């Protein structure tokens, strides 16, 4: 593993430690909605063993744990201590006792081979420096016939707000070049990654998780509580206030009588380990 890859992981971990407090913000309800959709797609049997990779605040882990019941078990991993603390709290709120949490690298799993019935990675795969290696690691720990699903945002997601966000921030000297922005956004890429990892029965599903924002400031809540926070945090306090004013003015101009449409088109990529 190169030092560059390790630096990327450390930067991502630091960022998610920072945003963990607001990651369950109502404006980002597409996360738990997607978690529920993943479980609806997989339909795991009671008693199943499930791996939740980069669990964040535990949305997919909670959804899986509720379905597989007390005879099943979820192993949920993340590199962010703060995210795991939030996830533990969310599991306790639901009075679930069948989830274990681990600080673990998604590219280097510490689980034995052929162990899990299902592996889930929701909205995290595009943060990984070596995606093909990660998927091979996930396939390794699946039982023969076990199923993997990962989710990504489609290239239309959060548009045109994200385009405006980038264009305006670039005028402030913020560089997006090394951010891997938009590295994985198409069905074709998802299919190719699963095929490369030796998966069978590959399917790519899509579902619109979007909704209308009744004011532009809700978009700012999403920025501040997601990975986009890493870009605005590079601005000084005065420049941040100026950028926020300019950006929300531009986003506000997108409003119709229904509000501001937040496109959250999600791709669900699934494949099975050779039986």
GROMACS .gro file of C-alpha atoms in nm:
model
  275
    1UNK     CA    1   0.000   0.000   0.000
    2UNK     CA    2   0.153   0.329  -0.110
    3UNK     CA    3   0.195   0.624   0.123
    4UNK     CA    4  -0.032   0.823  -0.108
    5UNK     CA    5  -0.312   0.569  -0.052
    6UNK     CA    6  -0.260   0.580   0.323
    7UNK     CA    7  -0.273   0.961   0.316
    8UNK     CA    8  -0.603   0.950   0.126
    9UNK     CA    9  -0.752   0.715   0.385
   10UNK     CA   10  -0.633   0.933   0.670
   11UNK     CA   11  -0.780   1.245   0.509
   12UNK     CA   12  -1.114   1.071   0.453
   13UNK     CA   13  -1.117   0.941   0.811
   14UNK     CA   14  -1.042   1.288   0.949
   15UNK     CA   15  -1.320   1.439   0.737
   16UNK     CA   16  -1.579   1.186   0.848
   17UNK     CA   17  -1.479   1.222   1.211
   18UNK     CA   18  -1.558   1.592   1.162
   19UNK     CA   19  -1.900   1.550   0.997
   20UNK     CA   20  -2.019   1.257   1.209
   21UNK     CA   21  -2.223   1.478   1.442
   22UNK     CA   22  -2.458   1.590   1.164
   23UNK     CA   23  -2.447   1.286   0.935
   24UNK     CA   24  -2.797   1.179   1.040
   25UNK     CA   25  -2.938   1.524   0.955
   26UNK     CA   26  -3.289   1.507   0.812
   27UNK     CA   27  -3.167   1.672   0.491
   28UNK     CA   28  -2.958   1.360   0.427
   29UNK     CA   29  -3.243   1.115   0.471
   30UNK     CA   30  -3.143   0.951   0.144
   31UNK     CA   31  -2.889   0.752   0.350
   32UNK     CA   32  -3.141   0.558   0.564
   33UNK     CA   33  -3.384   0.541   0.268
   34UNK     CA   34  -3.111   0.377   0.061
   35UNK     CA   35  -3.023   0.139   0.345
   36UNK     CA   36  -3.384   0.020   0.353
   37UNK     CA   37  -3.381  -0.021  -0.026
   38UNK     CA   38  -3.063  -0.231  -0.005
   39UNK     CA   39  -3.224  -0.470   0.240
   40UNK     CA   40  -3.539  -0.486   0.027
   41UNK     CA   41  -3.319  -0.579  -0.270
   42UNK     CA   42  -3.115  -0.843  -0.085
   43UNK     CA   43  -3.399  -0.987   0.126
   44UNK     CA   44  -3.158  -1.155   0.370
   45UNK     CA   45  -3.286  -1.463   0.549
   46UNK     CA   46  -3.323  -1.468   0.929
   47UNK     CA   47  -3.000  -1.598   1.080
   48UNK     CA   48  -2.780  -1.455   0.803
   49UNK     CA   49  -2.429  -1.321   0.856
   50UNK     CA   50  -2.399  -0.969   0.710
   51UNK     CA   51  -2.094  -0.747   0.662
   52UNK     CA   52  -2.156  -0.371   0.646
   53UNK     CA   53  -1.848  -0.202   0.500
   54UNK     CA   54  -1.785   0.164   0.589
   55UNK     CA   55  -2.098   0.161   0.801
   56UNK     CA   56  -2.087   0.532   0.888
   57UNK     CA   57  -2.360   0.595   1.144
   58UNK     CA   58  -2.494   0.244   1.089
   59UNK     CA   59  -2.796   0.295   0.863
   60UNK     CA   60  -2.745  -0.027   0.664
   61UNK     CA   61  -2.634  -0.221   0.973
   62UNK     CA   62  -2.955  -0.127   1.155
   63UNK     CA   63  -3.172  -0.211   0.854
   64UNK     CA   64  -3.003  -0.550   0.813
   65UNK     CA   65  -3.009  -0.634   1.184
   66UNK     CA   66  -3.383  -0.577   1.202
   67UNK     CA   67  -3.448  -0.824   0.920
   68UNK     CA   68  -3.204  -1.105   1.007
   69UNK     CA   69  -3.324  -1.116   1.366
   70UNK     CA   70  -3.152  -1.234   1.684
   71UNK     CA   71  -3.016  -1.550   1.521
   72UNK     CA   72  -2.835  -1.340   1.258
   73UNK     CA   73  -2.536  -1.112   1.307
   74UNK     CA   74  -2.407  -0.795   1.144
   75UNK     CA   75  -2.037  -0.707   1.150
   76UNK     CA   76  -2.006  -0.335   1.075
   77UNK     CA   77  -1.672  -0.171   1.001
   78UNK     CA   78  -1.542   0.183   0.956
   79UNK     CA   79  -1.217   0.377   0.999
   80UNK     CA   80  -1.387   0.672   1.170
   81UNK     CA   81  -1.413   0.642   1.550
   82UNK     CA   82  -1.670   0.920   1.566
   83UNK     CA   83  -1.891   0.758   1.305
   84UNK     CA   84  -1.879   0.428   1.493
   85UNK     CA   85  -1.974   0.604   1.817
   86UNK     CA   86  -2.283   0.742   1.641
   87UNK     CA   87  -2.359   0.399   1.494
   88UNK     CA   88  -2.341   0.232   1.836
   89UNK     CA   89  -2.587   0.491   1.967
   90UNK     CA   90  -2.824   0.430   1.675
   91UNK     CA   91  -2.818   0.054   1.733
   92UNK     CA   92  -2.886   0.104   2.104
   93UNK     CA   93  -3.181   0.334   2.025
   94UNK     CA   94  -3.335   0.048   1.826
   95UNK     CA   95  -3.265  -0.199   2.111
   96UNK     CA   96  -3.071  -0.426   1.875
   97UNK     CA   97  -2.816  -0.670   2.015
   98UNK     CA   98  -2.700  -0.844   1.697
   99UNK     CA   99  -2.451  -0.588   1.561
  100UNK     CA  100  -2.077  -0.576   1.628
  101UNK     CA  101  -1.862  -0.275   1.535
  102UNK     CA  102  -1.495  -0.275   1.436
  103UNK     CA  103  -1.241  -0.014   1.332
  104UNK     CA  104  -1.119  -0.173   1.011
  105UNK     CA  105  -0.985  -0.087   0.665
  106UNK     CA  106  -1.235  -0.171   0.390
  107UNK     CA  107  -0.947  -0.276   0.163
  108UNK     CA  108  -0.792  -0.511   0.420
  109UNK     CA  109  -1.063  -0.710   0.594
  110UNK     CA  110  -0.970  -0.904   0.907
  111UNK     CA  111  -1.238  -1.168   0.857
  112UNK     CA  112  -1.193  -1.528   0.751
  113UNK     CA  113  -1.277  -1.634   0.397
  114UNK     CA  114  -1.617  -1.775   0.299
  115UNK     CA  115  -1.790  -1.642   0.613
  116UNK     CA  116  -2.062  -1.391   0.521
  117UNK     CA  117  -2.390  -1.446   0.340
  118UNK     CA  118  -2.409  -1.079   0.238
  119UNK     CA  119  -2.172  -0.783   0.210
  120UNK     CA  120  -2.296  -0.424   0.186
  121UNK     CA  121  -2.110  -0.103   0.105
  122UNK     CA  122  -2.338   0.199   0.087
  123UNK     CA  123  -2.198   0.524  -0.057
  124UNK     CA  124  -1.836   0.459   0.041
  125UNK     CA  125  -1.671   0.268  -0.241
  126UNK     CA  126  -1.581   0.589  -0.429
  127UNK     CA  127  -1.371   0.709  -0.134
  128UNK     CA  128  -1.139   0.407  -0.153
  129UNK     CA  129  -0.797   0.453  -0.317
  130UNK     CA  130  -0.792   0.099  -0.464
  131UNK     CA  131  -1.146  -0.004  -0.551
  132UNK     CA  132  -1.065  -0.330  -0.739
  133UNK     CA  133  -0.855  -0.458  -0.446
  134UNK     CA  134  -1.134  -0.368  -0.205
  135UNK     CA  135  -1.401  -0.557  -0.400
  136UNK     CA  136  -1.179  -0.865  -0.425
  137UNK     CA  137  -1.137  -0.852  -0.047
  138UNK     CA  138  -1.514  -0.832  -0.004
  139UNK     CA  139  -1.570  -1.125  -0.239
  140UNK     CA  140  -1.312  -1.329  -0.046
  141UNK     CA  141  -1.510  -1.314   0.278
  142UNK     CA  142  -1.840  -1.410   0.113
  143UNK     CA  143  -1.959  -1.768   0.119
  144UNK     CA  144  -1.994  -1.935  -0.223
  145UNK     CA  145  -2.323  -1.799  -0.354
  146UNK     CA  146  -2.302  -1.504  -0.115
  147UNK     CA  147  -2.415  -1.165  -0.243
  148UNK     CA  148  -2.246  -0.825  -0.253
  149UNK     CA  149  -2.422  -0.493  -0.305
  150UNK     CA  150  -2.270  -0.148  -0.321
  151UNK     CA  151  -2.435   0.185  -0.393
  152UNK     CA  152  -2.312   0.496  -0.568
  153UNK     CA  153  -2.459   0.829  -0.667
  154UNK     CA  154  -2.533   0.858  -1.039
  155UNK     CA  155  -2.362   1.135  -1.234
  156UNK     CA  156  -2.688   1.333  -1.232
  157UNK     CA  157  -2.712   1.327  -0.851
  158UNK     CA  158  -2.709   1.666  -0.676
  159UNK     CA  159  -2.702   1.844  -1.012
  160UNK     CA  160  -2.697   2.127  -1.095
  161UNK     CA  161  -2.610   2.233  -0.738
  162UNK     CA  162  -2.283   2.042  -0.729
  163UNK     CA  163  -2.177   2.195  -1.062
  164UNK     CA  164  -2.248   2.543  -0.924
  165UNK     CA  165  -2.068   2.451  -0.601
  166UNK     CA  166  -1.754   2.348  -0.788
  167UNK     CA  167  -1.755   2.640  -1.029
  168UNK     CA  168  -1.799   2.897  -0.755
  169UNK     CA  169  -1.544   2.738  -0.522
  170UNK     CA  170  -1.286   2.726  -0.800
  171UNK     CA  171  -1.307   3.106  -0.821
  172UNK     CA  172  -1.193   3.100  -0.457
  173UNK     CA  173  -0.887   2.898  -0.553
  174UNK     CA  174  -1.013   2.561  -0.428
  175UNK     CA  175  -0.868   2.274  -0.632
  176UNK     CA  176  -1.081   1.966  -0.695
  177UNK     CA  177  -0.812   1.790  -0.896
  178UNK     CA  178  -0.696   1.542  -0.633
  179UNK     CA  179  -1.038   1.476  -0.482
  180UNK     CA  180  -1.140   1.180  -0.703
  181UNK     CA  181  -1.463   1.373  -0.763
  182UNK     CA  182  -1.694   1.172  -0.986
  183UNK     CA  183  -1.457   0.877  -1.006
  184UNK     CA  184  -1.742   0.623  -1.004
  185UNK     CA  185  -2.082   0.740  -1.132
  186UNK     CA  186  -2.205   0.503  -1.406
  187UNK     CA  187  -2.376   0.165  -1.434
  188UNK     CA  188  -2.109   0.051  -1.678
  189UNK     CA  189  -1.830   0.118  -1.429
  190UNK     CA  190  -2.014  -0.074  -1.158
  191UNK     CA  191  -2.070  -0.372  -1.386
  192UNK     CA  192  -1.706  -0.376  -1.496
  193UNK     CA  193  -1.579  -0.369  -1.136
  194UNK     CA  194  -1.796  -0.662  -1.033
  195UNK     CA  195  -1.704  -0.856  -1.347
  196UNK     CA  196  -1.334  -0.792  -1.282
  197UNK     CA  197  -1.377  -0.930  -0.928
  198UNK     CA  198  -1.527  -1.252  -1.063
  199UNK     CA  199  -1.886  -1.186  -0.955
  200UNK     CA  200  -2.174  -1.370  -1.119
  201UNK     CA  201  -2.540  -1.275  -1.167
  202UNK     CA  202  -2.442  -0.907  -1.188
  203UNK     CA  203  -2.731  -0.662  -1.183
  204UNK     CA  204  -2.741  -0.283  -1.162
  205UNK     CA  205  -3.062  -0.131  -1.028
  206UNK     CA  206  -3.149   0.235  -0.997
  207UNK     CA  207  -3.379   0.427  -0.766
  208UNK     CA  208  -3.450   0.797  -0.730
  209UNK     CA  209  -3.410   0.903  -0.365
  210UNK     CA  210  -3.454   1.273  -0.436
  211UNK     CA  211  -3.698   1.527  -0.295
  212UNK     CA  212  -3.772   1.899  -0.304
  213UNK     CA  213  -3.596   2.139  -0.069
  214UNK     CA  214  -3.824   2.415   0.057
  215UNK     CA  215  -3.531   2.653   0.102
  216UNK     CA  216  -3.172   2.684  -0.018
  217UNK     CA  217  -3.030   2.668   0.334
  218UNK     CA  218  -3.114   2.296   0.348
  219UNK     CA  219  -2.862   2.244   0.069
  220UNK     CA  220  -2.606   2.415   0.293
  221UNK     CA  221  -2.692   2.164   0.567
  222UNK     CA  222  -2.604   1.886   0.324
  223UNK     CA  223  -2.274   2.053   0.234
  224UNK     CA  224  -2.173   2.097   0.598
  225UNK     CA  225  -2.263   1.743   0.704
  226UNK     CA  226  -2.121   1.550   0.408
  227UNK     CA  227  -1.789   1.504   0.231
  228UNK     CA  228  -1.838   1.843   0.063
  229UNK     CA  229  -1.747   1.995   0.399
  230UNK     CA  230  -1.383   1.921   0.319
  231UNK     CA  231  -1.385   2.184   0.045
  232UNK     CA  232  -1.556   2.471   0.227
  233UNK     CA  233  -1.338   2.413   0.533
  234UNK     CA  234  -1.043   2.533   0.326
  235UNK     CA  235  -1.188   2.886   0.325
  236UNK     CA  236  -1.120   3.145   0.593
  237UNK     CA  237  -1.414   3.254   0.807
  238UNK     CA  238  -1.473   3.572   0.606
  239UNK     CA  239  -1.436   3.402   0.268
  240UNK     CA  240  -1.662   3.118   0.383
  241UNK     CA  241  -1.937   3.366   0.475
  242UNK     CA  242  -1.899   3.535   0.137
  243UNK     CA  243  -1.905   3.205  -0.051
  244UNK     CA  244  -2.209   3.082   0.140
  245UNK     CA  245  -2.402   3.397   0.052
  246UNK     CA  246  -2.308   3.376  -0.318
  247UNK     CA  247  -2.372   3.003  -0.340
  248UNK     CA  248  -2.710   2.999  -0.170
  249UNK     CA  249  -2.822   3.293  -0.386
  250UNK     CA  250  -2.739   3.088  -0.698
  251UNK     CA  251  -2.904   2.774  -0.561
  252UNK     CA  252  -3.212   2.971  -0.454
  253UNK     CA  253  -3.260   3.081  -0.814
  254UNK     CA  254  -3.326   2.714  -0.906
  255UNK     CA  255  -3.650   2.714  -0.706
  256UNK     CA  256  -3.986   2.642  -0.868
  257UNK     CA  257  -4.329   2.650  -0.708
  258UNK     CA  258  -4.247   2.304  -0.566
  259UNK     CA  259  -3.915   2.411  -0.420
  260UNK     CA  260  -3.560   2.319  -0.523
  261UNK     CA  261  -3.536   1.968  -0.668
  262UNK     CA  262  -3.260   1.759  -0.509
  263UNK     CA  263  -3.176   1.480  -0.751
  264UNK     CA  264  -3.044   1.175  -0.564
  265UNK     CA  265  -3.038   0.905  -0.831
  266UNK     CA  266  -2.875   0.597  -0.681
  267UNK     CA  267  -2.730   0.290  -0.851
  268UNK     CA  268  -2.738  -0.041  -0.664
  269UNK     CA  269  -2.471  -0.276  -0.799
  270UNK     CA  270  -2.504  -0.639  -0.697
  271UNK     CA  271  -2.330  -0.964  -0.777
  272UNK     CA  272  -2.275  -1.307  -0.629
  273UNK     CA  273  -1.968  -1.511  -0.546
  274UNK     CA  274  -1.929  -1.818  -0.766
  275UNK     CA  275  -2.111  -2.104  -0.594
   0.00000   0.00000   0.00000
